[in-house]
Coordinates of C-alpha atoms and ligand atoms in Angstrom, one line a residue:
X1 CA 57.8 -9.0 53.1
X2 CA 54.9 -9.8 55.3
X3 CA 51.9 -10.4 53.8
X4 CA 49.3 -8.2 55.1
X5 CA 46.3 -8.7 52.7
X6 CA 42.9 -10.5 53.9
X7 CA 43.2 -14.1 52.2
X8 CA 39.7 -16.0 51.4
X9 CA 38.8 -19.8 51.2
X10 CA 36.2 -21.4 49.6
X11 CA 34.7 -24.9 50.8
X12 CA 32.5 -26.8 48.6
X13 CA 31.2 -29.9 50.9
X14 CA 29.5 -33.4 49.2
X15 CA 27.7 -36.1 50.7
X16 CA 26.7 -36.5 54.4
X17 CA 26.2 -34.2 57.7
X18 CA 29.4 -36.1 58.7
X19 CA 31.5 -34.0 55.9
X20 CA 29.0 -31.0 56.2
X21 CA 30.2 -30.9 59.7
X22 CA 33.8 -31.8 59.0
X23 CA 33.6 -29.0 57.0
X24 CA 32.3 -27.0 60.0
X25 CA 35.4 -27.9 61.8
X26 CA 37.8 -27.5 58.4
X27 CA 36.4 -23.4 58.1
X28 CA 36.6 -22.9 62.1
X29 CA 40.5 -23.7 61.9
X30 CA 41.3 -21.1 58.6
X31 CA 39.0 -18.5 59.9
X32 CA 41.4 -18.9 63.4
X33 CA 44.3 -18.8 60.9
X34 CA 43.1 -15.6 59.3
X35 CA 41.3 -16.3 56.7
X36 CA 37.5 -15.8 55.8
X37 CA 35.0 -16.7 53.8
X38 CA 35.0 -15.9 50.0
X39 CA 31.6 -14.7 49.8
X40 CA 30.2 -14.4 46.1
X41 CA 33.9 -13.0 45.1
X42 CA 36.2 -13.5 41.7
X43 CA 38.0 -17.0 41.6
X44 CA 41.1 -14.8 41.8
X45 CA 40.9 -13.9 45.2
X46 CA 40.4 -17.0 46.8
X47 CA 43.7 -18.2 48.5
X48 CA 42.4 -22.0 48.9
X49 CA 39.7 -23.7 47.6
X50 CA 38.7 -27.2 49.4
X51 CA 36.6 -29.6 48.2
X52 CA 35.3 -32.4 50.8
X53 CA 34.4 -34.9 49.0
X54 CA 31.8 -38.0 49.3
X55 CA 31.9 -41.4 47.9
X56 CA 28.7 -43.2 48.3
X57 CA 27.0 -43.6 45.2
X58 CA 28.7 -43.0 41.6
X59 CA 27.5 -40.4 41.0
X60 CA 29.3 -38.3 43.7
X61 CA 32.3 -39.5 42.7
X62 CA 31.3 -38.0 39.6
X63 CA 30.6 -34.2 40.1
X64 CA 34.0 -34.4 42.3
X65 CA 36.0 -34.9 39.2
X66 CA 33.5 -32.6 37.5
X67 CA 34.5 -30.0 39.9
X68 CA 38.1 -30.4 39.9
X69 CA 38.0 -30.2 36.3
X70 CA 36.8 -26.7 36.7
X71 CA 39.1 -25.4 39.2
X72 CA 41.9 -26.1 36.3
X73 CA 40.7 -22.7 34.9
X74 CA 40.4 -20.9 38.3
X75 CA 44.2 -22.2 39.6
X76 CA 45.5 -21.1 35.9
X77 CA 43.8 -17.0 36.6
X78 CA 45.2 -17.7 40.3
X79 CA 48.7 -19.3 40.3
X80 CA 48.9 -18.8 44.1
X81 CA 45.9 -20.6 44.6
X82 CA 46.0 -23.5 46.9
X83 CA 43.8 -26.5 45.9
X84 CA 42.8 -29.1 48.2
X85 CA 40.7 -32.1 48.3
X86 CA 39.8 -34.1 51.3
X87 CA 37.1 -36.3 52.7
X88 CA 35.3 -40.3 51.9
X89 CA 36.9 -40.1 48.3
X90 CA 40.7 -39.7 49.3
X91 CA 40.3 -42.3 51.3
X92 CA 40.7 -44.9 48.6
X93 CA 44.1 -45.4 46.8
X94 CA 42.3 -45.7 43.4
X95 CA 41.0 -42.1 43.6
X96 CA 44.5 -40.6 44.6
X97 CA 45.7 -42.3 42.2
X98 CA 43.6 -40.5 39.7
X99 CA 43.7 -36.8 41.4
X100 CA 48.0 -37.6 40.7
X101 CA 48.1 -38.4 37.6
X102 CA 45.5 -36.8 35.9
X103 CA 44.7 -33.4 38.0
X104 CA 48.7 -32.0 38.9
X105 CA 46.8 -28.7 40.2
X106 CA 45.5 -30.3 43.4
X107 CA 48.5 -29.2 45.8
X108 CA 46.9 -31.2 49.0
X109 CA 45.2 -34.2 49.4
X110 CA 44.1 -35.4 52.8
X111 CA 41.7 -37.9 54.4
X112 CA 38.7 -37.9 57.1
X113 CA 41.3 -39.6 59.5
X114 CA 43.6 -36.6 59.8
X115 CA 41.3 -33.1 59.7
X116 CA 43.4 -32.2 62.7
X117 CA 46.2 -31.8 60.6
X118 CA 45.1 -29.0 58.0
X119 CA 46.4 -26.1 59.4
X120 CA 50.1 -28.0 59.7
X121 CA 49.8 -29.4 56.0
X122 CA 48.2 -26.0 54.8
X123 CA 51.6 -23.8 56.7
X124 CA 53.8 -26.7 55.3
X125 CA 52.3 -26.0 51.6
X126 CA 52.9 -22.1 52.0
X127 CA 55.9 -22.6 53.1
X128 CA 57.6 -25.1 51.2
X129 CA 55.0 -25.3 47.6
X130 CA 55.6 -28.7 46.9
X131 CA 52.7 -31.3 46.7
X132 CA 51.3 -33.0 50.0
X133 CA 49.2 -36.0 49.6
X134 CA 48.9 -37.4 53.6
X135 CA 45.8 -39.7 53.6
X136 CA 45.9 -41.9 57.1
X137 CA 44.3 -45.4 56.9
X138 CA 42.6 -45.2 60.0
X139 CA 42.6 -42.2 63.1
X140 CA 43.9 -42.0 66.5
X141 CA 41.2 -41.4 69.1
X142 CA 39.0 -38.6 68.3
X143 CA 40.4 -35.3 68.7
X144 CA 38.5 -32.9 70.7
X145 CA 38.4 -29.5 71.1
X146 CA 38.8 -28.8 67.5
X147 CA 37.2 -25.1 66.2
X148 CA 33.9 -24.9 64.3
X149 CA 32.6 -22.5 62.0
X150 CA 28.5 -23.2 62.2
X151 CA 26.2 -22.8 59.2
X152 CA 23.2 -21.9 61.8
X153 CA 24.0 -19.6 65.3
X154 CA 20.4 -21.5 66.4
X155 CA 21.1 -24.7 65.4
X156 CA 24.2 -27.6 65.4
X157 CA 25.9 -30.5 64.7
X158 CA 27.2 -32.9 67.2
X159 CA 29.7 -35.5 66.4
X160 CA 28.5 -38.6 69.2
X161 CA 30.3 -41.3 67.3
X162 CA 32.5 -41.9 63.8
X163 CA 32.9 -44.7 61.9
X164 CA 31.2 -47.8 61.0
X165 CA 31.7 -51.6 61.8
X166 CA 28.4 -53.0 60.0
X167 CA 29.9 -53.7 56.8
X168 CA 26.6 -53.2 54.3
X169 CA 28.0 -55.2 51.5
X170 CA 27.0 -52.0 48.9
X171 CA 29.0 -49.5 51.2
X172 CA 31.9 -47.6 51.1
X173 CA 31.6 -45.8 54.5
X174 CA 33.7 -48.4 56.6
X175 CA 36.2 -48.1 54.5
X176 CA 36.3 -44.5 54.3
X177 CA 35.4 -43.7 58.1
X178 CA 37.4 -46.4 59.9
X179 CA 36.3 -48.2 62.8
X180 CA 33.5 -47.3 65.4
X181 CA 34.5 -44.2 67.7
X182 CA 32.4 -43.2 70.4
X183 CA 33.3 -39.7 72.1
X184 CA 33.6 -39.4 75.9
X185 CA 30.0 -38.4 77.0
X186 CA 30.8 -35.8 79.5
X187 CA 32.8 -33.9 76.3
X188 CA 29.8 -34.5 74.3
X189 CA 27.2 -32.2 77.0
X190 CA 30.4 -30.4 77.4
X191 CA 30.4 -29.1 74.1
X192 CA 26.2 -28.9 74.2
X193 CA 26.3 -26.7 77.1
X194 CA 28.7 -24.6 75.5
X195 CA 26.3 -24.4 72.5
X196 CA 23.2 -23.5 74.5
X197 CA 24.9 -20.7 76.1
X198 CA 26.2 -19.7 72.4
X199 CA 22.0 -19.1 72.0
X200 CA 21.9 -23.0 69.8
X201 CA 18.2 -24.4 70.3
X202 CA 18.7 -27.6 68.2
X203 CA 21.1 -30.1 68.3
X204 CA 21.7 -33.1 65.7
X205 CA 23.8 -35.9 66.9
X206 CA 25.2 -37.4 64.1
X207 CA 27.2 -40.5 63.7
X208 CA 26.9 -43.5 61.1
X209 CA 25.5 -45.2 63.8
X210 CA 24.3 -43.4 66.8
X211 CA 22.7 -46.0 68.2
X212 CA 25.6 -47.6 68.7
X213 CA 27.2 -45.1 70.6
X214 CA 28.9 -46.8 73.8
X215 CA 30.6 -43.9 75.6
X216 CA 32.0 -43.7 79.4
X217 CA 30.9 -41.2 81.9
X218 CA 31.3 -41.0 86.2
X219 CA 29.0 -41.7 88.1
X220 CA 28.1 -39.7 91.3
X221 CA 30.8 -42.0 93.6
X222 CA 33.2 -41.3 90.7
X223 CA 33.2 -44.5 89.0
X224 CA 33.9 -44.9 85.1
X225 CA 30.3 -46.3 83.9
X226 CA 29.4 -47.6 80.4
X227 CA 26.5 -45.5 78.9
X228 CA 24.7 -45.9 75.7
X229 CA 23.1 -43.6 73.2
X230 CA 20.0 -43.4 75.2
X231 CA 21.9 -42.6 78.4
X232 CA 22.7 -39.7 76.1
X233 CA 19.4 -38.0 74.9
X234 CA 18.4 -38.1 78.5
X235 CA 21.3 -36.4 79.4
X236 CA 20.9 -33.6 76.9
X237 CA 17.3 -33.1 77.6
X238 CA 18.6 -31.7 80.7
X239 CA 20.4 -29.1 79.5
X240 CA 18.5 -25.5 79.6
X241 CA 18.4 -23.8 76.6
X242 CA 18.3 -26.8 74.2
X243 CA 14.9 -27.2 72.7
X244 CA 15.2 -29.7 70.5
X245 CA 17.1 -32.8 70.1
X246 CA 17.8 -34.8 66.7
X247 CA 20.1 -37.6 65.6
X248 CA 21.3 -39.1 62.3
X249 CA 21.6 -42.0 61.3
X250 CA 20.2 -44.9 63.5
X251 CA 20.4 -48.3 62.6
X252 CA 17.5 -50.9 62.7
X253 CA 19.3 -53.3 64.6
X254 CA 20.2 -51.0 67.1
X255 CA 17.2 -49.2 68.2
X256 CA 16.8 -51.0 71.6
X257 CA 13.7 -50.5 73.7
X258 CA 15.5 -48.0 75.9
X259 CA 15.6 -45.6 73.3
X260 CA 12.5 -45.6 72.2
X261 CA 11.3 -45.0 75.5
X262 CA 13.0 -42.0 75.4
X263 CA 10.8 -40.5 72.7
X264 CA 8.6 -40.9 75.3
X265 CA 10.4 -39.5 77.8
X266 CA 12.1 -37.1 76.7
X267 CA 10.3 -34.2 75.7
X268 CA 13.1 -32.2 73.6
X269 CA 13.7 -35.1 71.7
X270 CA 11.7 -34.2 68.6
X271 CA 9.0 -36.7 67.0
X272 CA 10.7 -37.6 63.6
X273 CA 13.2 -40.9 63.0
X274 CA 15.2 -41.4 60.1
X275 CA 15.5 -45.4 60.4
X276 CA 16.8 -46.7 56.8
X277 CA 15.4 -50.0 56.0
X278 CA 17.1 -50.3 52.5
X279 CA 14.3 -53.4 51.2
X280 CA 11.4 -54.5 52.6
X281 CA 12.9 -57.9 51.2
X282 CA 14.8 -60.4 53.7
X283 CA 16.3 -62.4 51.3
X284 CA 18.0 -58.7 49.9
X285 CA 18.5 -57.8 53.7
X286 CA 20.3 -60.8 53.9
X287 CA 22.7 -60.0 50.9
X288 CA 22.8 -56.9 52.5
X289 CA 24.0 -57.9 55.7
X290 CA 21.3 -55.5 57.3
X291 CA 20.9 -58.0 60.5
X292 CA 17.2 -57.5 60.4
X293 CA 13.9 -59.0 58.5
X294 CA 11.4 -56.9 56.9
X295 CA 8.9 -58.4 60.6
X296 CA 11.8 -57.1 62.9
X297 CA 11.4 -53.8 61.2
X298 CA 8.0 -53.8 61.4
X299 CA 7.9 -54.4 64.6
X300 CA 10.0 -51.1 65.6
X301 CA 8.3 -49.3 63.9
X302 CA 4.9 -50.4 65.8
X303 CA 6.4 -49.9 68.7
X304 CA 7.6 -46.4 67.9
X305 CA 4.0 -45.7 66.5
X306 CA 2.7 -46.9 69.8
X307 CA 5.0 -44.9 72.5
X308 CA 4.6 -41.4 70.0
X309 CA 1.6 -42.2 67.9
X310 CA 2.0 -38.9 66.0
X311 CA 6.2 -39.3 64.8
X312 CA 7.4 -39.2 61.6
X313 CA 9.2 -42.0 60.3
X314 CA 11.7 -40.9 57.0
X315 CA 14.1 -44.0 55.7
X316 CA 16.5 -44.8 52.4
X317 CA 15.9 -47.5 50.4
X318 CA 17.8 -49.1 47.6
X319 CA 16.5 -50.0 44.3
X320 CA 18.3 -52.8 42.0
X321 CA 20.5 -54.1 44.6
X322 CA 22.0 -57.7 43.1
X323 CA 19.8 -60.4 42.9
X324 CA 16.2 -58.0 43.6
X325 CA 13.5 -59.9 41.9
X326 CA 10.1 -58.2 41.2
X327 CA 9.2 -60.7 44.1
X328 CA 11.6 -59.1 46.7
X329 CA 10.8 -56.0 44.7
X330 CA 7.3 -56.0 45.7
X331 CA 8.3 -56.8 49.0
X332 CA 9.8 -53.2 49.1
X333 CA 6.5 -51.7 47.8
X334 CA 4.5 -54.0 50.6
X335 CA 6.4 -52.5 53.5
X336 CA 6.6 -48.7 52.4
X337 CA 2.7 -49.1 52.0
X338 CA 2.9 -50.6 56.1
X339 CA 5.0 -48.0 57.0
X340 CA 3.9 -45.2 55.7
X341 CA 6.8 -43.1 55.6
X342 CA 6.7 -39.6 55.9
X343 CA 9.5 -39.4 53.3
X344 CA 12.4 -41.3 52.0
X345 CA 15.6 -41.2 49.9
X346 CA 15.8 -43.9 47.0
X347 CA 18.5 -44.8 45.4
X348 CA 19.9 -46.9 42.1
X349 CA 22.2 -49.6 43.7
X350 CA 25.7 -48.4 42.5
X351 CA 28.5 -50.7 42.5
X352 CA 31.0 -49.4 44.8
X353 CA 34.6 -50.8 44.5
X354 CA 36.4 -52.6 47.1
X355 CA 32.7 -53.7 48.8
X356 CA 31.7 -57.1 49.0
X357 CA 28.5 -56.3 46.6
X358 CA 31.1 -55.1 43.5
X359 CA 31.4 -59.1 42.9
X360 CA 27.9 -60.0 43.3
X361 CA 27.3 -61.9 39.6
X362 CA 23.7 -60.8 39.4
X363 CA 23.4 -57.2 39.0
X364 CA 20.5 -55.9 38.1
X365 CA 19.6 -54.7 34.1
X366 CA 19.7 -50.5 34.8
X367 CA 16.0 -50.2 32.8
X368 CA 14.6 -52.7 35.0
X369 CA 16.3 -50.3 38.4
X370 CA 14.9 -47.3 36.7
X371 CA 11.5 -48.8 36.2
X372 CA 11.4 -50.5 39.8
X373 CA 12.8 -46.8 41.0
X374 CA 9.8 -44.6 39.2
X375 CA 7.5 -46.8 40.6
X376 CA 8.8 -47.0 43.7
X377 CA 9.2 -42.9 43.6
X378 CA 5.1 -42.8 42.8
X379 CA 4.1 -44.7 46.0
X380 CA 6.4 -43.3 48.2
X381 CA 5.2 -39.7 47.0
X382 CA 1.8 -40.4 47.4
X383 CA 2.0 -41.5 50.6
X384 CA 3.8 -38.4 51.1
X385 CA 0.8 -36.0 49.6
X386 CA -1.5 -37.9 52.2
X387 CA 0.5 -37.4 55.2
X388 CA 1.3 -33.9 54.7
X389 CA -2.7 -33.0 53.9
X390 CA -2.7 -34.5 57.4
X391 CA -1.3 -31.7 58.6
X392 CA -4.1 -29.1 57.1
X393 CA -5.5 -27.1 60.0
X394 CA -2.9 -28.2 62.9
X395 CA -0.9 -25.6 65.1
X396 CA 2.7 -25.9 64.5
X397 CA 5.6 -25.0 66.5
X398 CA 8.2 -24.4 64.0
X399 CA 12.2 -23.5 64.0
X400 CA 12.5 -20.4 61.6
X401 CA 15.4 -21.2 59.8
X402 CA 15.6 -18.0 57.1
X403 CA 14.0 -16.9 54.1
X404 CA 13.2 -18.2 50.6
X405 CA 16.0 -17.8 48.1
X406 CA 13.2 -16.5 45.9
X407 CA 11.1 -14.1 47.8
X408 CA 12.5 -12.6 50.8
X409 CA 9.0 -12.3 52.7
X410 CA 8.4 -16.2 52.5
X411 CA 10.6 -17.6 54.9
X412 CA 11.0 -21.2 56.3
X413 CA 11.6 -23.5 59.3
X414 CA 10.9 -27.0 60.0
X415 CA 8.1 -28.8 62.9
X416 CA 9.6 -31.0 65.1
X417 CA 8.6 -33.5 62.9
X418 CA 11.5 -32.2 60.9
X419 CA 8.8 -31.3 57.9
X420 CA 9.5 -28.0 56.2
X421 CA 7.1 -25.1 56.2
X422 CA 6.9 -21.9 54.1
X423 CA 4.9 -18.9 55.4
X424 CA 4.9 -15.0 55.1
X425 CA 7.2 -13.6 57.8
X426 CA 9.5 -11.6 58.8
X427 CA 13.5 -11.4 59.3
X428 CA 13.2 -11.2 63.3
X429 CA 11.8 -14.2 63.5
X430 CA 15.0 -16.4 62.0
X431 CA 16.1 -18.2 65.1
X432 CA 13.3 -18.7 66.7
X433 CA 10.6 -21.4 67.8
X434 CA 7.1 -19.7 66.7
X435 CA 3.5 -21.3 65.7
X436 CA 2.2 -21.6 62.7
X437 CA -1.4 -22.9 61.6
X438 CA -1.0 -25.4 58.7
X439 CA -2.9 -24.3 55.6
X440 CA -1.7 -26.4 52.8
X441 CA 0.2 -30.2 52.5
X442 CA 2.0 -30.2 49.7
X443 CA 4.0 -33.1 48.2
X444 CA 7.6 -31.7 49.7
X445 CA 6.1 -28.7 52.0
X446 CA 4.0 -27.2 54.1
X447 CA 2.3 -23.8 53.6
X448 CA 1.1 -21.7 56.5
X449 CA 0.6 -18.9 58.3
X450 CA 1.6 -17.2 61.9
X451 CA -0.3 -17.3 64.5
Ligands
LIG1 N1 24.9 -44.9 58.0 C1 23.7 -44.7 57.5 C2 23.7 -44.2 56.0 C3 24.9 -44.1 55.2 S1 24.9 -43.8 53.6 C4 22.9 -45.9 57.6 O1 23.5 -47.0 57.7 O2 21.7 -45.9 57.6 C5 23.3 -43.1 53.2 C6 22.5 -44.0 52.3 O3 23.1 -44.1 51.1 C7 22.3 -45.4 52.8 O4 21.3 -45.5 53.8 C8 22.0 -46.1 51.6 O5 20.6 -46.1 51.3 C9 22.6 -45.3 50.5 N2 23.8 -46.1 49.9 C10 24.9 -46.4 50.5 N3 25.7 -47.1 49.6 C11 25.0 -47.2 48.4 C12 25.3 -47.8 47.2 N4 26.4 -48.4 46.9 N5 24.3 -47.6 46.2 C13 23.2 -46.9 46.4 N6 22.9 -46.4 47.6 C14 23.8 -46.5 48.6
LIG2 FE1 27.1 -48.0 55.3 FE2 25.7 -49.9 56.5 FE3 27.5 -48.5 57.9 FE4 25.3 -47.3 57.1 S1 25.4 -49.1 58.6 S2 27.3 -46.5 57.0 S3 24.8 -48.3 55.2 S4 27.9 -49.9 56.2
LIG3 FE1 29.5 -39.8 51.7 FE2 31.4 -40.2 53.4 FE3 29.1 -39.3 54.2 S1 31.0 -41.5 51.7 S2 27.7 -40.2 52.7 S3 30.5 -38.2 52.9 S4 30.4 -40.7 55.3

């Protein structure tokens, strides 16, 4: 008997834009397959539930099992639920391993190689209920074309590149993302003009590496030419419609001249960098296998001072990595007080298995991370305070992004510097690029009002 009732999923995504979008794509295919969102509804009516998992730090592997613990409950009120789990974690034998023998509710496990896939492996589950665990070690050449459900109609994500061949000696994500892709650049502004005519303003180009992009287009006599990431932003600041143009995540050792210039340049590309440094140390760099010094950062980030004087420059740093001394420590402290960062993520080294870093002898004592992080924390924050007071009194074109999940007539949006701003407004105005005077800086905000 055919079926005829609306089915729901539910997606829970962790870790990175690179899943968020993933994700994206994942929701894009079920809604083409029928399904739709399970908005706020009962556990019971939710056909499949996905979770897209992340395995950076400890910690995420953590909540993942917490989750899946949960959805033992929720698969035992739903028998014809389907559970799946995908993304960085299922990439590593050890953790299907685990989801086998200890969680016999997840019915599919897939990887970050084989997305393309779901809606086969999802019919093939329907159809014949057994257990599908299909995790490829590495992908094909990246698919295109693939649907995408986006969180924002005003703003995207743009897969440029996938995978990583830098081999940090704390990270997983090589091992989890493959090899360096690069997409085909003329697919790339295909898909941007596509999104400016869909009414998108902002674009994030996301890889692990974007400046390492090394795509192909033609040139004008119809030759294949090599272009690079910069080649890129120019590109895209062509297109009509775009506004603004960010990427994630650029590596130090990649940020050539070129594309700095292009902050220059290009005047859609917006005046924020996220540039981790990971230790101001270069001994720690070193044992890192970061390919920089704590100078050669310092050096970028002069020069990025000098071509936009007024960008803001966010970063991650790790605390506790093996071997940190209070010397190389203090190192750290010296270069975020150089810098001046607008903002930054710090983290607690976590031993991540099957890295080079797992075998380092000298791990650091966890009370002497915590006490390097809280400190750490303090200065960054501070800085943080100052920089934002900055912003007191200055005109601000900002990207309305919605309201506050506590008070419907605050609503938010973020400068091009990518700072967030609260401010008394109205529900027309989500979407849109409007100014706003700066009346407070706080610590993770700005306050303001319309003008
Ligand atoms: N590709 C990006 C970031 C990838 S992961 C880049 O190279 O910059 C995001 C951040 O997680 C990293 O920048 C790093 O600061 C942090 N991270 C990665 N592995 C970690 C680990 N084992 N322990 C603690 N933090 C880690
Ligand atoms: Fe991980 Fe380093 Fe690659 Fe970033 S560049 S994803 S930190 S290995
Ligand atoms: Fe996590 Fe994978 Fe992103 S490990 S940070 S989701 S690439």
């Amino acid at each position: 008997m055919e079926d005829n009732r609306e089915k729901f999923y539910s997606i829970v995504t962790l870790g990175c834009q690179m899943n968020e979008h993933d994700s994206e794509i994942l929701a894009g295919m079920l809604e083409k397959m029928g399904y739709a969102e399970n908005k706020g509804k009962n556990d019971k009516d939710i056909d499949i539930a996905i979770i897209n998992t992340c395995s950076v730090r400890e910690n995420a592997d953590k909540r993942f099992f917490g989750m899946l613990g949960q959805l033992k409950k929720s698969k035992e009120n739903n028998t014809n639920m389907v559970v799946a789990v995908c993304g960085c974690m299922m990439q590593q034998q050890h953790i299907v391993d685990t989801v086998k023998s200890k969680y016999p509710w997840v019915d599919l496990v897939f990887g970050t190689h084989n997305i393309h896939e779901f809606p086969k492996l999802l019919t093939n589950i329907l159809s014949e209920r057994k257990k599908i665990i299909d995790v490829w070690e590495d992908g094909c050449e990246i698919i295109e074309g693939l649907p995408s459900k986006r969180l924002y109609p005003f703003k995207a994500l743009v897969d440029v590149m996938t995978g990583c061949n830098n081999f940090c000696t704390y990270c997983i994500v090589p091992y989890t993302r493959g090899r360096e892709k690069s997409r085909n650049m003329e697919e790339i502004l295909k898909e941007v003009r596509n999104l400016a005519a869909d009414g998108v303003k902002e674009v994030m180009l996301l890889g692990q590496n974007v400046n390492s992009y090394q795509g192909t287009t033609i040139d004008d006599s119809g030759n294949h030419i090599k272009t690079d990431f910069a080649d890129l932003i120019y590109k895209i600041n062509d297109i009509e419609g775009i506004e603004r143009i960010r990427f994630m995540t650029s590596h130090p050792k990649d940020l050539s001249d070129k594309l700095i210039q292009a902050y220059g340049d290009c005047d859609k590309l917006c005046n924020h960098i996220h540039l981790p440094v990971q230790s101001g140390s270069g001994n720690i760099l070193k044992r890192m296998n970061r390919k920089y010094t704590k100078d050669d950062y310092l050096l970028l980030v002069k020069k990025l001072k000098k071509t936009v004087p007024e960008i803001a420059i966010t970063t991650d740093i790790i605390v506790g990595f093996p071997g940190e001394t209070e010397e190389d420590f203090n190192e750290t402290l010296d270069l975020v007080g150089k810098v001046r960062y607008d903002s930054a993520f710090t983290f607690l080294y976590s031993i991540r298995k099957g890295t080079p870093a797992e075998s380092f002898k000298d791990q650091v004592p966890e009370h002497v991370k915590h006490d390097r992080f809280n400190r750490l924390v303090d200065l960054l924050n501070g800085i943080t305070l100052e920089k934002n007071k900055a912003y007191e009194g200055k005109l601000e074109k900002v990207l309305v992004e919605g309201s506050s999940k506590t008070n419907n007539k605050t609503f938010t949006g973020r400068t091009e510097s990518s700072k967030i701003v609260n401010f008394q407004g109205n529900k027309d105005m989500v979407g849109k690029i409007i100014n706003v005077r700066v009346k407070e800086g706080k610590t993770f905000s700005l306050f303001g009002e319309i003008e």
